[in-house]
Amino acid sequence: LFVEGEPSHSLYFICSGRVKVYRVSPDGREQILHLLGAGDPIAVVPFFDGGPYPANAELLTDAEIASIRFEDFERIARANPSILLRMLRLLAQRLRRAQEEIASLAMKPAAARLAACLLDLAERHGVPVADGVQVDLNLSRQELGNLIGASRETTTRLLQQFQREKAIRLNGSRVTILNAEALRAWGEQ
């Protein structure tokens, strides 16, 4: 959708599909900031500060994306201020999640970060199935590792461990949460 540093001009809304928002370090490593789905806005920060896009946004799946130019959205928001209150709540939620992720990266082991990440993805993007909650990640093991600040190898090893302990079932990029309590226990370590 856009590249970090590009001049910003539009606010995007995901109608369907999934989008990854990420940054790339100078040495080429990717850090995923958000995995967003239907109903989520993208590029909220530039709407409020007028700066360039602070990250890259890439489609993970086929998606339908709506956009509105900042000037048009501002005109609509002036006529309906409740829209801005909802946007501020969304920003506050994202800030809180970012603060939790920073604390997690600094203080929790990789297993706890991965367990918490899987539970969060299941809550936000999961679909109930007969034996749990299924999440189609549309992420490689490397990308999932980038999301939690761990290597691909560590992420793969931990996923296999969670599967051996019957907390999850893996099927390609699909993860089925079979035992959320077991993952919560891992996440609290």
Coordinates of N, CA, C and O in Angstrom, one line a residue:
L1 N 0.8 -1.2 0.0 CA 0.0 0.0 0.0 C 0.9 1.3 0.0 O 0.6 2.2 -0.7
F2 N 1.9 1.2 0.9 CA 2.8 2.4 0.9 C 4.1 2.0 1.5 O 4.2 0.9 2.1
V3 N 5.1 2.8 1.3 CA 6.5 2.5 1.8 C 6.9 3.6 2.8 O 6.5 4.8 2.7
E4 N 7.6 3.1 3.8 CA 8.1 4.0 4.9 C 8.8 5.2 4.3 O 9.6 5.1 3.3
G5 N 8.5 6.4 4.7 CA 9.1 7.6 4.3 C 8.4 8.3 3.1 O 8.7 9.5 2.9
E6 N 7.5 7.6 2.4 CA 6.7 8.3 1.4 C 5.9 9.4 2.0 O 5.3 9.2 3.1
P7 N 5.6 10.4 1.2 CA 4.7 11.4 1.7 C 3.3 10.8 1.9 O 2.9 10.0 1.0
S8 N 2.7 11.1 3.0 CA 1.4 10.5 3.2 C 0.3 11.4 2.6 O 0.4 12.6 2.6
H9 N -0.8 10.7 2.2 CA -1.9 11.5 1.6 C -3.3 10.9 1.9 O -4.3 11.6 1.8
S10 N -3.3 9.6 2.3 CA -4.6 8.9 2.5 C -4.6 8.1 3.7 O -3.6 7.6 4.2
L11 N -5.8 7.9 4.2 CA -6.1 7.0 5.3 C -6.7 5.8 4.7 O -7.6 5.9 3.8
Y12 N -6.3 4.6 5.0 CA -6.8 3.4 4.4 C -7.6 2.6 5.5 O -7.4 2.7 6.7
F13 N -8.6 1.9 5.0 CA -9.4 1.0 5.8 C -9.5 -0.3 5.1 O -9.7 -0.5 3.9
I14 N -9.3 -1.4 5.9 CA -9.3 -2.7 5.4 C -10.8 -3.2 5.4 O -11.4 -3.3 6.5
C15 N -11.3 -3.5 4.2 CA -12.7 -4.0 4.1 C -12.7 -5.5 4.3 O -13.5 -6.1 4.9
S16 N -11.7 -6.2 3.7 CA -11.5 -7.6 3.8 C -10.0 -7.9 3.6 O -9.3 -7.1 2.9
G17 N -9.5 -9.0 4.1 CA -8.1 -9.4 3.9 C -7.3 -9.0 5.1 O -7.8 -8.6 6.1
R18 N -6.0 -9.2 5.0 CA -5.0 -9.0 6.1 C -3.9 -8.2 5.5 O -3.4 -8.3 4.4
V19 N -3.4 -7.3 6.4 CA -2.3 -6.4 6.0 C -1.2 -6.4 7.1 O -1.5 -6.5 8.3
K20 N 0.0 -6.5 6.7 CA 1.2 -6.4 7.6 C 1.8 -5.0 7.5 O 2.0 -4.5 6.4
V21 N 2.0 -4.4 8.7 CA 2.7 -3.1 8.8 C 4.0 -3.4 9.4 O 4.1 -4.0 10.5
Y22 N 5.1 -3.0 8.8 CA 6.4 -3.3 9.2 C 7.5 -2.3 8.9 O 7.2 -1.4 8.0
R23 N 8.6 -2.4 9.6 CA 9.8 -1.5 9.3 C 10.9 -2.5 9.0 O 11.0 -3.6 9.4
V24 N 11.9 -1.9 8.2 CA 13.1 -2.7 7.9 C 14.3 -2.0 8.5 O 14.5 -0.8 8.3
S25 N 15.1 -2.7 9.2 CA 16.3 -2.1 9.8 C 17.4 -1.9 8.8 O 17.3 -2.4 7.7
P26 N 18.4 -1.1 9.1 CA 19.5 -0.8 8.1 C 20.2 -2.1 7.6 O 20.6 -2.1 6.5
D27 N 20.2 -3.1 8.5 CA 20.9 -4.4 8.0 C 19.9 -5.3 7.3 O 20.2 -6.5 7.0
G28 N 18.6 -4.8 7.0 CA 17.7 -5.6 6.2 C 16.7 -6.5 7.0 O 15.9 -7.2 6.4
R29 N 16.8 -6.5 8.4 CA 15.9 -7.3 9.1 C 14.5 -6.6 9.2 O 14.4 -5.4 9.4
E30 N 13.5 -7.4 9.1 CA 12.1 -6.9 9.2 C 11.5 -7.0 10.6 O 11.7 -8.0 11.2
Q31 N 10.9 -5.9 11.0 CA 10.2 -6.0 12.3 C 8.7 -5.7 12.0 O 8.4 -4.6 11.6
I32 N 7.9 -6.6 12.3 CA 6.4 -6.5 12.1 C 5.8 -5.7 13.2 O 6.0 -6.1 14.4
L33 N 5.2 -4.6 12.9 CA 4.6 -3.7 13.9 C 3.1 -4.1 14.2 O 2.7 -4.1 15.3
H34 N 2.4 -4.4 13.1 CA 0.9 -4.7 13.3 C 0.5 -5.7 12.2 O 1.0 -5.7 11.1
L35 N -0.3 -6.6 12.6 CA -1.1 -7.5 11.6 C -2.5 -7.0 11.8 O -3.1 -7.1 12.8
L36 N -3.1 -6.5 10.6 CA -4.4 -5.9 10.7 C -5.3 -6.6 9.8 O -4.9 -7.2 8.8
G37 N -6.6 -6.5 10.1 CA -7.6 -7.2 9.4 C -8.8 -6.3 9.1 O -8.8 -5.1 9.4
A38 N -9.9 -6.9 8.7 CA -11.1 -6.2 8.3 C -11.6 -5.3 9.4 O -11.6 -5.6 10.6
G39 N -11.9 -4.0 9.0 CA -12.3 -3.0 9.9 C -11.2 -2.1 10.4 O -11.5 -1.1 11.0
D40 N -10.0 -2.5 10.3 CA -8.9 -1.8 10.8 C -8.5 -0.6 9.9 O -8.4 -0.8 8.7
P41 N -8.2 0.6 10.4 CA -7.6 1.6 9.6 C -6.1 1.5 9.6 O -5.5 0.9 10.5
I42 N -5.5 2.0 8.5 CA -4.1 2.0 8.4 C -3.6 3.5 8.1 O -4.3 4.2 7.3
A43 N -2.5 3.9 8.6 CA -2.0 5.2 8.4 C -2.7 6.3 9.2 O -2.9 7.4 8.8
V44 N -3.0 5.9 10.5 CA -3.7 6.8 11.4 C -2.7 7.9 11.8 O -3.1 9.1 11.9
V45 N -1.5 7.5 12.2 CA -0.5 8.5 12.7 C -0.2 9.6 11.7 O -0.3 10.8 12.1
P46 N 0.0 9.4 10.4 CA 0.2 10.5 9.5 C -1.0 11.4 9.4 O -0.9 12.6 9.1
F47 N -2.2 10.8 9.5 CA -3.4 11.6 9.5 C -3.3 12.7 10.6 O -3.7 13.9 10.3
F48 N -2.9 12.3 11.8 CA -2.8 13.3 12.9 C -1.6 14.2 12.8 O -1.7 15.3 13.2
D49 N -0.4 13.7 12.4 CA 0.8 14.5 12.5 C 1.2 15.1 11.1 O 2.1 15.9 11.1
G50 N 0.6 14.7 10.0 CA 0.9 15.2 8.7 C 2.3 14.8 8.1 O 2.7 15.2 7.1
G51 N 3.0 13.9 8.8 CA 4.3 13.5 8.4 C 4.2 12.3 7.4 O 3.1 11.9 7.0
P52 N 5.3 11.8 7.0 CA 5.3 10.7 6.0 C 4.9 9.4 6.6 O 4.7 9.3 7.9
Y53 N 4.6 8.4 5.8 CA 4.2 7.1 6.3 C 5.4 6.6 7.2 O 6.5 6.6 6.8
P54 N 5.1 6.2 8.5 CA 6.2 5.8 9.4 C 6.6 4.3 9.2 O 7.6 3.9 9.9
A55 N 6.0 3.6 8.3 CA 6.3 2.2 8.1 C 5.8 1.8 6.7 O 5.2 2.6 6.0
N56 N 6.1 0.5 6.4 CA 5.6 -0.1 5.2 C 4.3 -0.8 5.4 O 4.1 -1.4 6.5
A57 N 3.4 -0.9 4.5 CA 2.2 -1.7 4.6 C 2.1 -2.6 3.4 O 2.1 -2.1 2.2
E58 N 1.9 -3.9 3.6 CA 1.9 -4.8 2.5 C 0.7 -5.8 2.7 O 0.4 -6.2 3.9
L59 N 0.0 -6.2 1.7 CA -1.1 -7.1 1.7 C -0.5 -8.5 2.0 O 0.4 -8.9 1.4
L60 N -1.1 -9.2 2.9 CA -0.8 -10.6 3.2 C -1.7 -11.6 2.4 O -1.3 -12.7 2.2
T61 N -2.9 -11.1 2.1 CA -3.9 -11.9 1.5 C -4.5 -11.1 0.4 O -4.3 -9.9 0.4
D62 N -5.4 -11.7 -0.4 CA -6.2 -10.9 -1.3 C -7.0 -10.0 -0.3 O -7.5 -10.4 0.7
A63 N -7.2 -8.7 -0.7 CA -7.8 -7.8 0.2 C -8.6 -6.8 -0.6 O -8.3 -6.5 -1.8
E64 N -9.6 -6.2 0.1 CA -10.3 -5.0 -0.4 C -10.0 -3.9 0.5 O -10.2 -4.0 1.7
I65 N -9.4 -2.8 0.0 CA -8.9 -1.7 0.8 C -9.6 -0.4 0.3 O -9.7 -0.2 -0.9
A66 N -10.2 0.3 1.2 CA -10.8 1.6 0.9 C -9.8 2.7 1.3 O -9.0 2.5 2.3
S67 N -9.8 3.8 0.6 CA -8.9 4.9 1.0 C -9.7 6.2 0.9 O -10.7 6.3 0.2
I68 N -9.3 7.1 1.8 CA -9.9 8.5 1.7 C -8.7 9.5 1.9 O -7.9 9.3 2.8
R69 N -8.7 10.5 1.1 CA -7.6 11.5 1.3 C -7.8 12.2 2.6 O -8.9 12.4 3.1
F70 N -6.7 12.6 3.2 CA -6.7 13.2 4.5 C -7.6 14.5 4.5 O -8.4 14.7 5.4
E71 N -7.6 15.3 3.4 CA -8.4 16.5 3.4 C -9.9 16.2 3.5 O -10.6 16.8 4.2
D72 N -10.3 15.1 2.7 CA -11.7 14.7 2.7 C -12.1 14.2 4.1 O -13.2 14.5 4.6
F73 N -11.2 13.3 4.7 CA -11.5 12.8 6.0 C -11.6 13.9 7.0 O -12.5 13.9 7.9
E74 N -10.7 14.9 7.0 CA -10.8 16.0 7.9 C -12.1 16.7 7.8 O -12.7 17.1 8.8
R75 N -12.6 17.0 6.6 CA -13.8 17.7 6.4 C -15.0 16.9 7.0 O -15.8 17.4 7.7
I76 N -15.0 15.6 6.8 CA -16.0 14.7 7.4 C -15.9 14.7 8.9 O -16.9 14.8 9.6
A77 N -14.7 14.6 9.4 CA -14.5 14.6 10.9 C -15.0 15.9 11.6 O -15.5 15.8 12.7
R78 N -14.7 17.0 10.9 CA -15.2 18.3 11.5 C -16.7 18.3 11.6 O -17.3 18.8 12.5
A79 N -17.4 17.7 10.6 CA -18.9 17.6 10.7 C -19.4 16.5 11.7 O -20.5 16.6 12.1
N80 N -18.5 15.6 12.0 CA -18.9 14.5 12.9 C -17.8 14.2 13.8 O -17.0 13.2 13.6
P81 N -17.6 15.0 14.9 CA -16.4 14.8 15.8 C -16.4 13.4 16.5 O -15.3 13.0 16.9
S82 N -17.4 12.7 16.5 CA -17.4 11.4 17.2 C -16.4 10.4 16.5 O -15.9 9.5 17.1
I83 N -16.2 10.7 15.2 CA -15.2 9.9 14.4 C -13.9 10.1 15.0 O -13.1 9.1 15.1
L84 N -13.5 11.3 15.4 CA -12.2 11.5 15.9 C -12.0 10.9 17.3 O -10.9 10.4 17.6
L85 N -13.1 10.8 18.1 CA -13.0 10.2 19.4 C -12.7 8.7 19.2 O -11.9 8.1 19.9
R86 N -13.3 8.1 18.2 CA -13.1 6.6 17.9 C -11.6 6.5 17.4 O -11.0 5.5 17.8
M87 N -11.1 7.4 16.6 CA -9.7 7.3 16.2 C -8.8 7.4 17.3 O -7.8 6.7 17.4
L88 N -9.1 8.3 18.3 CA -8.2 8.5 19.4 C -8.2 7.3 20.3 O -7.2 6.9 20.8
R89 N -9.4 6.6 20.5 CA -9.4 5.4 21.2 C -8.6 4.3 20.5 O -7.9 3.6 21.2
L90 N -8.7 4.2 19.2 CA -7.9 3.3 18.5 C -6.4 3.5 18.7 O -5.6 2.6 18.9
L91 N -6.0 4.8 18.6 CA -4.6 5.1 18.8 C -4.1 4.8 20.2 O -3.0 4.2 20.4
A92 N -5.0 5.0 21.2 CA -4.7 4.7 22.6 C -4.5 3.2 22.7 O -3.6 2.7 23.4
Q93 N -5.4 2.4 22.1 CA -5.3 0.9 22.1 C -4.0 0.5 21.5 O -3.3 -0.4 22.0
R94 N -3.6 1.0 20.4 CA -2.4 0.6 19.7 C -1.1 1.1 20.5 O -0.2 0.3 20.6
L95 N -1.2 2.2 21.2 CA -0.1 2.7 22.0 C 0.0 1.7 23.2 O 1.1 1.3 23.6
R96 N -1.1 1.3 23.8 CA -1.0 0.4 24.9 C -0.4 -0.9 24.5 O 0.4 -1.5 25.2
R97 N -0.9 -1.5 23.3 CA -0.3 -2.7 22.8 C 1.2 -2.6 22.5 O 1.9 -3.5 22.9
A98 N 1.6 -1.5 22.0 CA 3.0 -1.2 21.7 C 3.8 -1.2 23.0 O 4.9 -1.8 23.1
Q99 N 3.3 -0.6 24.0 CA 4.0 -0.5 25.3 C 4.1 -2.0 25.9 O 5.1 -2.3 26.5
E100 N 3.0 -2.8 25.8 CA 3.1 -4.1 26.3 C 4.1 -5.0 25.5 O 4.8 -5.8 26.1
E101 N 4.2 -4.7 24.2 CA 5.1 -5.5 23.4 C 6.5 -5.1 23.7 O 7.4 -6.0 23.8
I102 N 6.8 -3.8 24.0 CA 8.1 -3.4 24.4 C 8.5 -4.0 25.7 O 9.6 -4.6 25.8
A103 N 7.6 -4.0 26.6 CA 7.9 -4.7 27.9 C 8.1 -6.1 27.8 O 9.1 -6.7 28.4
S104 N 7.3 -6.8 26.9 CA 7.5 -8.2 26.7 C 8.8 -8.5 26.0 O 9.5 -9.5 26.5
L105 N 9.2 -7.8 25.0 CA 10.5 -8.0 24.4 C 11.7 -7.8 25.4 O 12.7 -8.6 25.3
A106 N 11.6 -6.9 26.3 CA 12.6 -6.6 27.2 C 12.7 -7.6 28.4 O 13.8 -7.9 28.9
M107 N 11.5 -8.2 28.7 CA 11.5 -8.9 30.0 C 11.0 -10.4 29.9 O 11.2 -11.1 30.9
K108 N 10.5 -10.8 28.8 CA 10.0 -12.2 28.7 C 10.8 -13.0 27.7 O 11.3 -12.5 26.7
P109 N 10.9 -14.3 28.0 CA 11.6 -15.2 27.1 C 10.8 -15.4 25.8 O 9.6 -15.1 25.8
A110 N 11.4 -15.9 24.8 CA 10.8 -16.1 23.5 C 9.5 -16.9 23.5 O 8.5 -16.7 22.9
A111 N 9.5 -18.0 24.4 CA 8.4 -18.9 24.5 C 7.2 -18.1 25.0 O 6.0 -18.3 24.5
A112 N 7.4 -17.3 26.0 CA 6.3 -16.4 26.5 C 5.8 -15.5 25.5 O 4.6 -15.2 25.3
R113 N 6.7 -14.8 24.7 CA 6.3 -13.9 23.7 C 5.5 -14.6 22.6 O 4.5 -14.1 22.1
L114 N 5.9 -15.8 22.2 CA 5.2 -16.5 21.1 C 3.8 -16.9 21.6 O 2.9 -16.8 20.9
A115 N 3.8 -17.5 22.8 CA 2.5 -17.9 23.3 C 1.5 -16.7 23.4 O 0.3 -16.8 22.9
A116 N 2.0 -15.6 23.9 CA 1.1 -14.4 24.0 C 0.7 -13.9 22.6 O -0.5 -13.5 22.4
C117 N 1.6 -14.0 21.7 CA 1.3 -13.5 20.3 C 0.3 -14.4 19.7 O -0.7 -13.9 19.0
L118 N 0.4 -15.7 19.8 CA -0.6 -16.6 19.2 C -2.0 -16.4 19.8 O -3.0 -16.4 19.1
L119 N -2.0 -16.2 21.2 CA -3.3 -15.9 21.8 C -3.9 -14.6 21.3 O -5.1 -14.5 21.0
D120 N -3.1 -13.6 21.1 CA -3.6 -12.3 20.6 C -4.1 -12.5 19.2 O -5.1 -12.0 18.8
L121 N -3.3 -13.2 18.3 CA -3.8 -13.4 16.9 C -5.1 -14.2 16.9 O -5.9 -13.9 16.1
A122 N -5.2 -15.2 17.8 CA -6.4 -15.9 17.8 C -7.6 -15.1 18.2 O -8.7 -15.2 17.7
E123 N -7.4 -14.2 19.2 CA -8.5 -13.3 19.6 C -8.9 -12.3 18.5 O -10.1 -12.1 18.3
R124 N -7.9 -11.8 17.8 CA -8.2 -10.7 16.8 C -8.5 -11.3 15.5 O -9.3 -10.7 14.7
H125 N -8.0 -12.5 15.1 CA -8.1 -13.0 13.7 C -8.6 -14.4 13.7 O -8.7 -15.0 12.6
G126 N -8.8 -15.0 14.8 CA -9.2 -16.4 14.8 C -10.6 -16.7 14.4 O -11.5 -15.9 14.5
V127 N -10.8 -18.0 14.0 CA -12.1 -18.5 13.7 C -12.4 -19.7 14.5 O -11.6 -20.7 14.5
P128 N -13.5 -19.7 15.3 CA -13.8 -20.9 16.1 C -14.0 -22.2 15.2 O -14.6 -22.1 14.1
V129 N -13.3 -23.3 15.6 CA -13.5 -24.6 15.0 C -13.9 -25.6 16.0 O -13.8 -25.2 17.2
A130 N -14.2 -26.8 15.7 CA -14.7 -27.8 16.6 C -13.7 -28.0 17.8 O -14.2 -28.2 18.9
D131 N -12.4 -28.0 17.6 CA -11.5 -28.3 18.6 C -10.7 -27.1 19.1 O -9.7 -27.3 19.8
G132 N -11.1 -25.9 18.8 CA -10.3 -24.7 19.3 C -10.6 -23.5 18.4 O -11.7 -23.3 18.0
V133 N -9.5 -22.7 18.2 CA -9.6 -21.5 17.4 C -8.5 -21.6 16.4 O -7.3 -21.8 16.7
Q134 N -8.9 -21.5 15.1 CA -7.9 -21.5 14.0 C -7.5 -20.2 13.5 O -8.4 -19.3 13.4
V135 N -6.2 -20.0 13.3 CA -5.7 -18.7 12.8 C -4.9 -19.0 11.6 O -4.0 -19.9 11.6
D136 N -5.3 -18.4 10.4 CA -4.5 -18.6 9.2 C -3.5 -17.4 9.2 O -3.9 -16.3 8.9
L137 N -2.3 -17.7 9.6 CA -1.3 -16.6 9.8 C -0.9 -15.9 8.6 O -0.6 -14.7 8.6
N138 N -0.8 -16.6 7.5 CA -0.3 -16.0 6.2 C 1.1 -15.4 6.4 O 1.4 -14.4 5.9
L139 N 1.8 -16.0 7.4 CA 3.2 -15.6 7.7 C 4.1 -16.8 7.6 O 3.8 -17.9 8.0
S140 N 5.3 -16.5 7.2 CA 6.4 -17.5 7.2 C 6.8 -17.6 8.7 O 6.5 -16.8 9.5
R141 N 7.6 -18.7 9.0 CA 8.2 -18.8 10.3 C 9.1 -17.6 10.6 O 9.2 -17.1 11.7
Q142 N 9.8 -17.1 9.6 CA 10.7 -16.0 9.7 C 9.9 -14.7 10.1 O 10.2 -14.0 11.0
E143 N 8.7 -14.5 9.4 CA 7.9 -13.4 9.7 C 7.3 -13.4 11.1 O 7.2 -12.4 11.8
L144 N 6.9 -14.7 11.5 CA 6.3 -14.8 12.8 C 7.4 -14.5 13.9 O 7.2 -13.9 14.9
G145 N 8.6 -15.0 13.6 CA 9.8 -14.6 14.5 C 10.0 -13.2 14.5 O 10.3 -12.6 15.6
N146 N 9.9 -12.5 13.4 CA 10.1 -11.0 13.3 C 9.0 -10.3 14.2 O 9.3 -9.3 14.8
L147 N 7.8 -10.9 14.2 CA 6.8 -10.3 15.0 C 7.1 -10.4 16.5 O 6.7 -9.5 17.2
I148 N 7.7 -11.4 17.0 CA 8.0 -11.6 18.4 C 9.5 -11.3 18.8 O 9.8 -11.4 19.9
G149 N 10.3 -10.9 17.8 CA 11.7 -10.5 18.1 C 12.5 -11.8 18.4 O 13.4 -11.8 19.3
A150 N 12.3 -12.8 17.6 CA 13.1 -14.1 17.7 C 13.5 -14.6 16.3 O 12.9 -14.2 15.3
S151 N 14.5 -15.5 16.3 CA 14.9 -16.0 15.0 C 13.9 -17.0 14.5 O 13.0 -17.5 15.2
R152 N 14.0 -17.3 13.2 CA 13.2 -18.3 12.6 C 13.4 -19.7 13.3 O 12.4 -20.4 13.5
E153 N 14.6 -20.0 13.6 CA 14.9 -21.3 14.2 C 14.2 -21.4 15.6 O 13.6 -22.4 15.9
T154 N 14.3 -20.4 16.4 CA 13.7 -20.4 17.7 C 12.2 -20.5 17.6 O 11.6 -21.2 18.3
T155 N 11.6 -19.7 16.7 CA 10.2 -19.7 16.5 C 9.7 -21.1 16.1 O 8.7 -21.6 16.6
T156 N 10.4 -21.7 15.1 CA 10.0 -23.1 14.6 C 10.1 -24.1 15.8 O 9.2 -24.9 16.0
R157 N 11.2 -24.0 16.5 CA 11.4 -24.9 17.7 C 10.3 -24.8 18.7 O 9.7 -25.8 19.2
L158 N 9.9 -23.6 19.0 CA 8.9 -23.3 20.0 C 7.5 -23.8 19.5 O 6.7 -24.4 20.2
L159 N 7.2 -23.5 18.2 CA 6.0 -24.0 17.6 C 5.9 -25.5 17.7 O 4.8 -26.1 18.1
Q160 N 7.0 -26.2 17.4 CA 7.0 -27.7 17.5 C 6.8 -28.1 19.0 O 6.1 -29.1 19.2
Q161 N 7.4 -27.4 19.9 CA 7.3 -27.7 21.3 C 5.8 -27.6 21.8 O 5.2 -28.4 22.4
F162 N 5.2 -26.4 21.4 CA 3.8 -26.2 21.7 C 2.9 -27.3 21.1 O 1.9 -27.7 21.7
Q163 N 3.2 -27.7 19.9 CA 2.5 -28.8 19.2 C 2.7 -30.1 20.0 O 1.7 -30.9 20.2
R164 N 3.9 -30.5 20.3 CA 4.1 -31.7 21.1 C 3.3 -31.7 22.4 O 2.9 -32.8 22.8
E165 N 3.2 -30.6 23.0 CA 2.5 -30.5 24.3 C 1.0 -30.3 24.1 O 0.2 -30.1 25.0
K166 N 0.5 -30.4 22.8 CA -0.9 -30.4 22.4 C -1.6 -29.1 22.7 O -2.8 -29.0 23.0
A167 N -0.8 -28.0 22.8 CA -1.4 -26.7 23.0 C -1.9 -26.1 21.6 O -2.8 -25.3 21.6
I168 N -1.2 -26.5 20.6 CA -1.6 -26.0 19.2 C -1.5 -27.2 18.2 O -0.9 -28.3 18.5
R169 N -2.0 -27.0 17.0 CA -1.8 -27.9 15.9 C -1.4 -27.1 14.7 O -2.0 -26.0 14.5
L170 N -0.3 -27.5 14.1 CA 0.2 -26.8 12.9 C -0.2 -27.4 11.6 O -0.2 -28.7 11.6
N171 N -0.6 -26.6 10.7 CA -0.9 -27.1 9.3 C -0.5 -26.0 8.3 O -1.3 -25.1 8.1
G172 N 0.7 -26.1 7.9 CA 1.3 -25.0 7.0 C 1.3 -23.7 7.8 O 1.9 -23.6 8.9
S173 N 0.7 -22.7 7.3 CA 0.6 -21.4 8.0 C -0.6 -21.3 8.9 O -0.8 -20.2 9.5
R174 N -1.4 -22.3 9.0 CA -2.5 -22.3 9.9 C -2.1 -22.9 11.3 O -1.4 -23.9 11.3
V175 N -2.5 -22.2 12.3 CA -2.3 -22.7 13.7 C -3.7 -22.8 14.3 O -4.5 -21.9 14.3
T176 N -3.9 -23.9 14.9 CA -5.2 -24.1 15.7 C -4.8 -24.1 17.1 O -4.0 -24.9 17.6
I177 N -5.4 -23.2 17.9 CA -5.2 -23.2 19.3 C -6.1 -24.3 20.0 O -7.3 -24.1 19.9
L178 N -5.5 -25.3 20.5 CA -6.2 -26.4 21.1 C -6.4 -26.2 22.6 O -7.4 -26.7 23.1
N179 N -5.4 -25.6 23.2 CA -5.4 -25.4 24.7 C -4.9 -24.0 25.0 O -3.7 -23.8 25.3
A180 N -5.9 -23.1 25.0 CA -5.5 -21.7 25.3 C -4.9 -21.5 26.7 O -4.0 -20.7 26.9
E181 N -5.4 -22.3 27.7 CA -4.9 -22.3 29.0 C -3.4 -22.6 29.1 O -2.6 -22.0 29.8
A182 N -3.0 -23.6 28.3 CA -1.6 -24.0 28.3 C -0.7 -22.9 27.7 O 0.3 -22.5 28.2
L183 N -1.3 -22.2 26.7 CA -0.5 -21.1 26.1 C -0.5 -19.9 27.1 O 0.5 -19.2 27.2
R184 N -1.6 -19.7 27.8 CA -1.6 -18.6 28.8 C -0.5 -18.9 29.8 O 0.2 -17.9 30.3
A185 N -0.4 -20.1 30.2 CA 0.7 -20.4 31.2 C 2.1 -20.1 30.7 O 2.9 -19.6 31.4
W186 N 2.3 -20.5 29.4 CA 3.5 -20.1 28.8 C 3.7 -18.6 28.7 O 4.8 -18.1 28.9
G187 N 2.7 -17.9 28.4 CA 2.7 -16.5 28.2 C 3.0 -15.7 29.5 O 3.4 -14.6 29.5
E188 N 2.7 -16.4 30.7 CA 3.0 -15.7 32.0 C 4.3 -16.0 32.5 O 4.6 -15.5 33.6
Q189 N 5.2 -16.7 31.8 CA 6.5 -17.0 32.3 C 7.4 -15.8 32.3 O 7.3 -14.9 31.5

